[in-house]
Amino acid sequence: RRRICGNIKKKRERSVKIKQRRGKIIVSETNQKLELEVTPLERPQEEWVGRLQYEKSFLAKLALADDNVRNYYAILATRYLSYDKVKSRTGWAGVSFSHRRNKLAMITINGKTLCLYLAIDPATITEGKFRTKDTSVLKKYEDTPVFLKIKSGGALRYALKLIEEQTRKQDIEYKKNLPAPITAKSLPKDTFDNLVASGMIRMIRGRSPHTAS
């Protein structure tokens, strides 16, 4: 008799755990009272990794860039704006320089590297220490097909040489009154959070790593 009562007590105190793919259900029996607890499925954290991405504007990249990149940009921008009737236009992807209606160059930042796209015929470029790339097949850069990475002082000097040849061939002269040079210190710096808040960095939704390609 004691053995039978003991078995009944154990049955009353038992708890059953059932794990399911979409959640966890715990059923417990205590003193003949049925309790049901359902916990929602916790989606793996890694499923959300990569789904939120950020798209930085050129000005945001410049504000976050190191001093070398900022200095390279300041020197190139100063050179172009020293020519008569040359104006700059800042867009989301970069800054373009034009003489009247003719586009001369485009400056962007890719990662931590300053990139210069020149409106020069790629066939006229002679290969040297600093190699250029023909990007004329890309519609975005078909007007500025000569691509050059500015990663050192030597690459910067080569870029200035190409700009000098470009403007000389188009008879573009320097301004009589040269503007004050742009300096790296004059370019504003900012934090990532401030740039997001100001809209200079956009938050975009990426693809889930579990989504089939």
CSV table of C-alpha atoms in Angstrom, one decimal:
chain,number,residue,atom,x,y,z
A,1,ARG,CA,0.0,0.0,0.0
A,2,ARG,CA,2.8,2.4,0.8
A,3,ARG,CA,4.4,1.5,-2.4
A,4,ILE,CA,1.3,2.3,-4.4
A,5,CYS,CA,0.9,5.7,-2.6
A,6,GLY,CA,4.5,6.5,-3.3
A,7,ASN,CA,4.0,5.9,-7.0
A,8,ILE,CA,0.9,8.1,-7.1
A,9,LYS,CA,2.8,10.9,-5.4
A,10,LYS,CA,5.6,10.7,-7.9
A,11,LYS,CA,3.1,10.8,-10.7
A,12,ARG,CA,1.6,14.0,-9.3
A,13,GLU,CA,4.9,15.7,-8.9
A,14,ARG,CA,6.3,14.7,-12.3
A,15,SER,CA,7.0,17.4,-14.9
A,16,VAL,CA,7.2,16.8,-18.6
A,17,LYS,CA,9.2,18.9,-20.9
A,18,ILE,CA,8.5,18.9,-24.6
A,19,LYS,CA,10.9,20.7,-26.9
A,20,GLN,CA,9.6,21.7,-30.3
A,21,ARG,CA,11.3,23.4,-33.2
A,22,ARG,CA,9.2,26.6,-32.9
A,23,GLY,CA,9.1,26.9,-29.2
A,24,LYS,CA,9.3,25.1,-25.9
A,25,ILE,CA,6.2,23.8,-24.1
A,26,ILE,CA,6.4,22.8,-20.4
A,27,VAL,CA,3.6,20.7,-19.0
A,28,SER,CA,3.6,20.1,-15.3
A,29,GLU,CA,1.2,18.2,-13.0
A,30,THR,CA,1.2,19.1,-9.4
A,31,ASN,CA,-1.5,18.0,-7.0
A,32,GLN,CA,-3.8,17.2,-9.9
A,33,LYS,CA,-3.6,20.8,-11.2
A,34,LEU,CA,-2.5,21.2,-14.8
A,35,GLU,CA,-0.2,24.1,-15.6
A,36,LEU,CA,0.7,25.0,-19.1
A,37,GLU,CA,3.6,27.4,-19.9
A,38,VAL,CA,4.5,28.3,-23.4
A,39,THR,CA,7.7,30.2,-24.2
A,40,PRO,CA,8.1,31.8,-27.6
A,41,LEU,CA,10.9,30.6,-29.9
A,42,GLU,CA,14.0,32.8,-29.6
A,43,ARG,CA,15.4,33.4,-33.0
A,44,PRO,CA,19.1,32.7,-33.3
A,45,GLN,CA,21.0,36.0,-32.8
A,46,GLU,CA,23.2,35.2,-35.8
A,47,GLU,CA,20.1,35.4,-38.0
A,48,TRP,CA,19.9,39.1,-37.5
A,49,VAL,CA,23.6,39.7,-38.0
A,50,GLY,CA,24.2,41.3,-41.3
A,51,ARG,CA,20.6,42.2,-41.8
A,52,LEU,CA,21.3,45.8,-40.7
A,53,GLN,CA,23.9,47.6,-42.7
A,54,TYR,CA,25.1,51.1,-43.1
A,55,GLU,CA,25.6,53.2,-46.2
A,56,LYS,CA,28.0,56.1,-45.7
A,57,SER,CA,27.9,59.3,-47.7
A,58,PHE,CA,31.1,60.7,-49.1
A,59,LEU,CA,31.1,63.5,-46.4
A,60,ALA,CA,30.6,60.9,-43.7
A,61,LYS,CA,33.5,58.9,-45.0
A,62,LEU,CA,35.6,62.0,-45.1
A,63,ALA,CA,34.6,63.0,-41.5
A,64,LEU,CA,35.7,59.5,-40.3
A,65,ALA,CA,38.8,59.2,-42.5
A,66,ASP,CA,42.3,59.4,-41.2
A,67,ASP,CA,44.5,62.5,-41.6
A,68,ASN,CA,46.3,61.2,-44.7
A,69,VAL,CA,43.1,60.7,-46.7
A,70,ARG,CA,41.7,64.1,-45.6
A,71,ASN,CA,45.0,65.7,-46.6
A,72,TYR,CA,45.1,64.0,-50.1
A,73,TYR,CA,41.5,65.2,-50.7
A,74,ALA,CA,42.3,68.7,-49.6
A,75,ILE,CA,45.2,69.0,-51.9
A,76,LEU,CA,43.4,67.6,-55.0
A,77,ALA,CA,40.3,69.8,-54.3
A,78,THR,CA,42.4,72.9,-53.9
A,79,ARG,CA,44.2,72.2,-57.2
A,80,TYR,CA,41.0,71.9,-59.2
A,81,LEU,CA,39.3,74.9,-57.5
A,82,SER,CA,42.4,77.0,-58.3
A,83,TYR,CA,41.4,76.9,-62.0
A,84,ASP,CA,39.2,79.5,-63.6
A,85,LYS,CA,35.5,78.5,-63.9
A,86,VAL,CA,36.0,75.1,-62.2
A,87,LYS,CA,33.3,74.3,-59.7
A,88,SER,CA,32.7,71.4,-57.4
A,89,ARG,CA,29.5,69.5,-56.6
A,90,THR,CA,29.2,67.3,-53.6
A,91,GLY,CA,26.9,64.2,-54.0
A,92,TRP,CA,26.2,61.2,-51.9
A,93,ALA,CA,28.9,59.1,-53.5
A,94,GLY,CA,31.6,61.7,-54.0
A,95,VAL,CA,32.6,65.1,-55.2
A,96,SER,CA,32.8,66.0,-58.9
A,97,PHE,CA,34.7,68.9,-60.5
A,98,SER,CA,33.6,70.5,-63.7
A,99,HIS,CA,34.8,73.2,-66.0
A,100,ARG,CA,31.7,74.9,-67.3
A,101,ARG,CA,29.7,71.9,-68.4
A,102,ASN,CA,32.6,69.6,-68.9
A,103,LYS,CA,33.3,67.1,-66.1
A,104,LEU,CA,36.9,66.9,-65.2
A,105,ALA,CA,37.1,64.5,-62.3
A,106,MET,CA,35.3,62.6,-59.5
A,107,ILE,CA,36.7,61.9,-56.1
A,108,THR,CA,35.3,59.1,-53.9
A,109,ILE,CA,36.4,57.1,-50.9
A,110,ASN,CA,36.4,53.3,-51.0
A,111,GLY,CA,37.1,51.8,-47.6
A,112,LYS,CA,40.1,53.8,-46.3
A,113,THR,CA,41.4,54.8,-49.8
A,114,LEU,CA,40.9,58.0,-51.7
A,115,CYS,CA,39.9,57.3,-55.3
A,116,LEU,CA,40.3,59.7,-58.2
A,117,TYR,CA,38.5,59.3,-61.5
A,118,LEU,CA,39.8,61.5,-64.3
A,119,ALA,CA,38.1,62.6,-67.6
A,120,ILE,CA,41.2,61.5,-69.6
A,121,ASP,CA,41.4,59.1,-72.5
A,122,PRO,CA,42.8,55.9,-71.0
A,123,ALA,CA,44.8,55.3,-74.2
A,124,THR,CA,46.9,58.4,-73.5
A,125,ILE,CA,48.1,57.1,-70.1
A,126,THR,CA,51.6,55.5,-70.1
A,127,GLU,CA,52.0,52.8,-67.5
A,128,GLY,CA,54.5,53.7,-64.8
A,129,LYS,CA,55.0,53.1,-61.1
A,130,PHE,CA,51.5,54.1,-60.3
A,131,ARG,CA,49.0,52.1,-62.3
A,132,THR,CA,45.7,53.4,-63.5
A,133,LYS,CA,42.6,51.4,-64.4
A,134,ASP,CA,40.2,51.9,-67.3
A,135,THR,CA,36.7,52.1,-65.9
A,136,SER,CA,35.0,53.2,-69.1
A,137,VAL,CA,32.9,50.0,-69.1
A,138,LEU,CA,31.1,51.3,-66.0
A,139,LYS,CA,28.3,53.6,-66.9
A,140,LYS,CA,28.8,55.5,-63.6
A,141,TYR,CA,32.3,56.4,-64.6
A,142,GLU,CA,32.1,56.5,-68.4
A,143,ASP,CA,32.8,60.3,-68.3
A,144,THR,CA,35.8,59.8,-66.0
A,145,PRO,CA,37.3,56.6,-67.1
A,146,VAL,CA,40.9,56.8,-65.6
A,147,PHE,CA,40.9,55.4,-62.1
A,148,LEU,CA,43.8,56.0,-59.7
A,149,LYS,CA,44.1,55.1,-56.0
A,150,ILE,CA,45.7,57.8,-53.9
A,151,LYS,CA,47.5,55.9,-51.1
A,152,SER,CA,50.8,57.7,-50.9
A,153,GLY,CA,52.5,61.0,-51.5
A,154,GLY,CA,53.9,59.6,-54.7
A,155,ALA,CA,50.5,58.7,-56.0
A,156,LEU,CA,49.3,62.2,-55.1
A,157,ARG,CA,52.1,63.8,-57.1
A,158,TYR,CA,51.3,61.6,-60.0
A,159,ALA,CA,47.6,62.6,-59.8
A,160,LEU,CA,48.6,66.3,-59.7
A,161,LYS,CA,50.7,65.7,-62.8
A,162,LEU,CA,47.8,64.2,-64.7
A,163,ILE,CA,45.6,67.1,-63.6
A,164,GLU,CA,48.1,69.6,-64.9
A,165,GLU,CA,48.3,67.8,-68.3
A,166,GLN,CA,44.5,67.5,-68.4
A,167,THR,CA,43.9,71.2,-67.8
A,168,ARG,CA,46.7,72.3,-70.2
A,169,LYS,CA,45.2,70.3,-73.1
A,170,GLN,CA,41.8,72.0,-72.5
A,171,ASP,CA,43.3,75.4,-72.1
A,172,ILE,CA,42.0,75.9,-68.6
A,173,GLU,CA,43.9,78.6,-66.8
A,174,TYR,CA,44.5,79.4,-63.2
A,175,LYS,CA,42.4,82.0,-61.5
A,176,LYS,CA,44.0,85.4,-61.2
A,177,ASN,CA,43.1,85.5,-57.5
A,178,LEU,CA,43.8,82.0,-56.1
A,179,PRO,CA,41.4,80.9,-53.3
A,180,ALA,CA,42.6,80.0,-49.9
A,181,PRO,CA,43.8,76.4,-49.9
A,182,ILE,CA,41.6,73.7,-48.4
A,183,THR,CA,43.3,72.0,-45.4
A,184,ALA,CA,42.7,68.7,-43.7
A,185,LYS,CA,42.0,70.7,-40.4
A,186,SER,CA,39.3,72.7,-42.2
A,187,LEU,CA,37.4,69.6,-43.0
A,188,PRO,CA,35.0,68.7,-40.2
A,189,LYS,CA,35.3,65.5,-38.3
A,190,ASP,CA,32.5,63.8,-36.5
A,191,THR,CA,31.4,60.6,-34.8
A,192,PHE,CA,29.6,57.7,-36.3
A,193,ASP,CA,26.5,58.2,-34.1
A,194,ASN,CA,26.3,61.9,-35.0
A,195,LEU,CA,26.6,61.1,-38.7
A,196,VAL,CA,23.8,58.6,-38.4
A,197,ALA,CA,21.6,61.0,-36.5
A,198,SER,CA,22.2,63.7,-39.1
A,199,GLY,CA,21.4,61.4,-42.0
A,200,MET,CA,24.9,61.4,-43.4
A,201,ILE,CA,25.0,57.6,-42.8
A,202,ARG,CA,21.9,55.6,-43.7
A,203,MET,CA,20.7,52.4,-42.0
A,204,ILE,CA,19.6,49.9,-44.6
A,205,ARG,CA,18.2,46.4,-44.2
A,206,GLY,CA,20.4,43.7,-45.7
A,207,ARG,CA,19.6,40.2,-46.6
A,208,SER,CA,19.4,37.5,-44.0
A,209,PRO,CA,22.2,34.9,-44.2
A,210,HIS,CA,19.5,32.2,-44.2
A,211,THR,CA,17.9,33.6,-47.3
A,212,ALA,CA,18.6,31.6,-50.4
A,213,SER,CA,20.5,33.4,-53.1
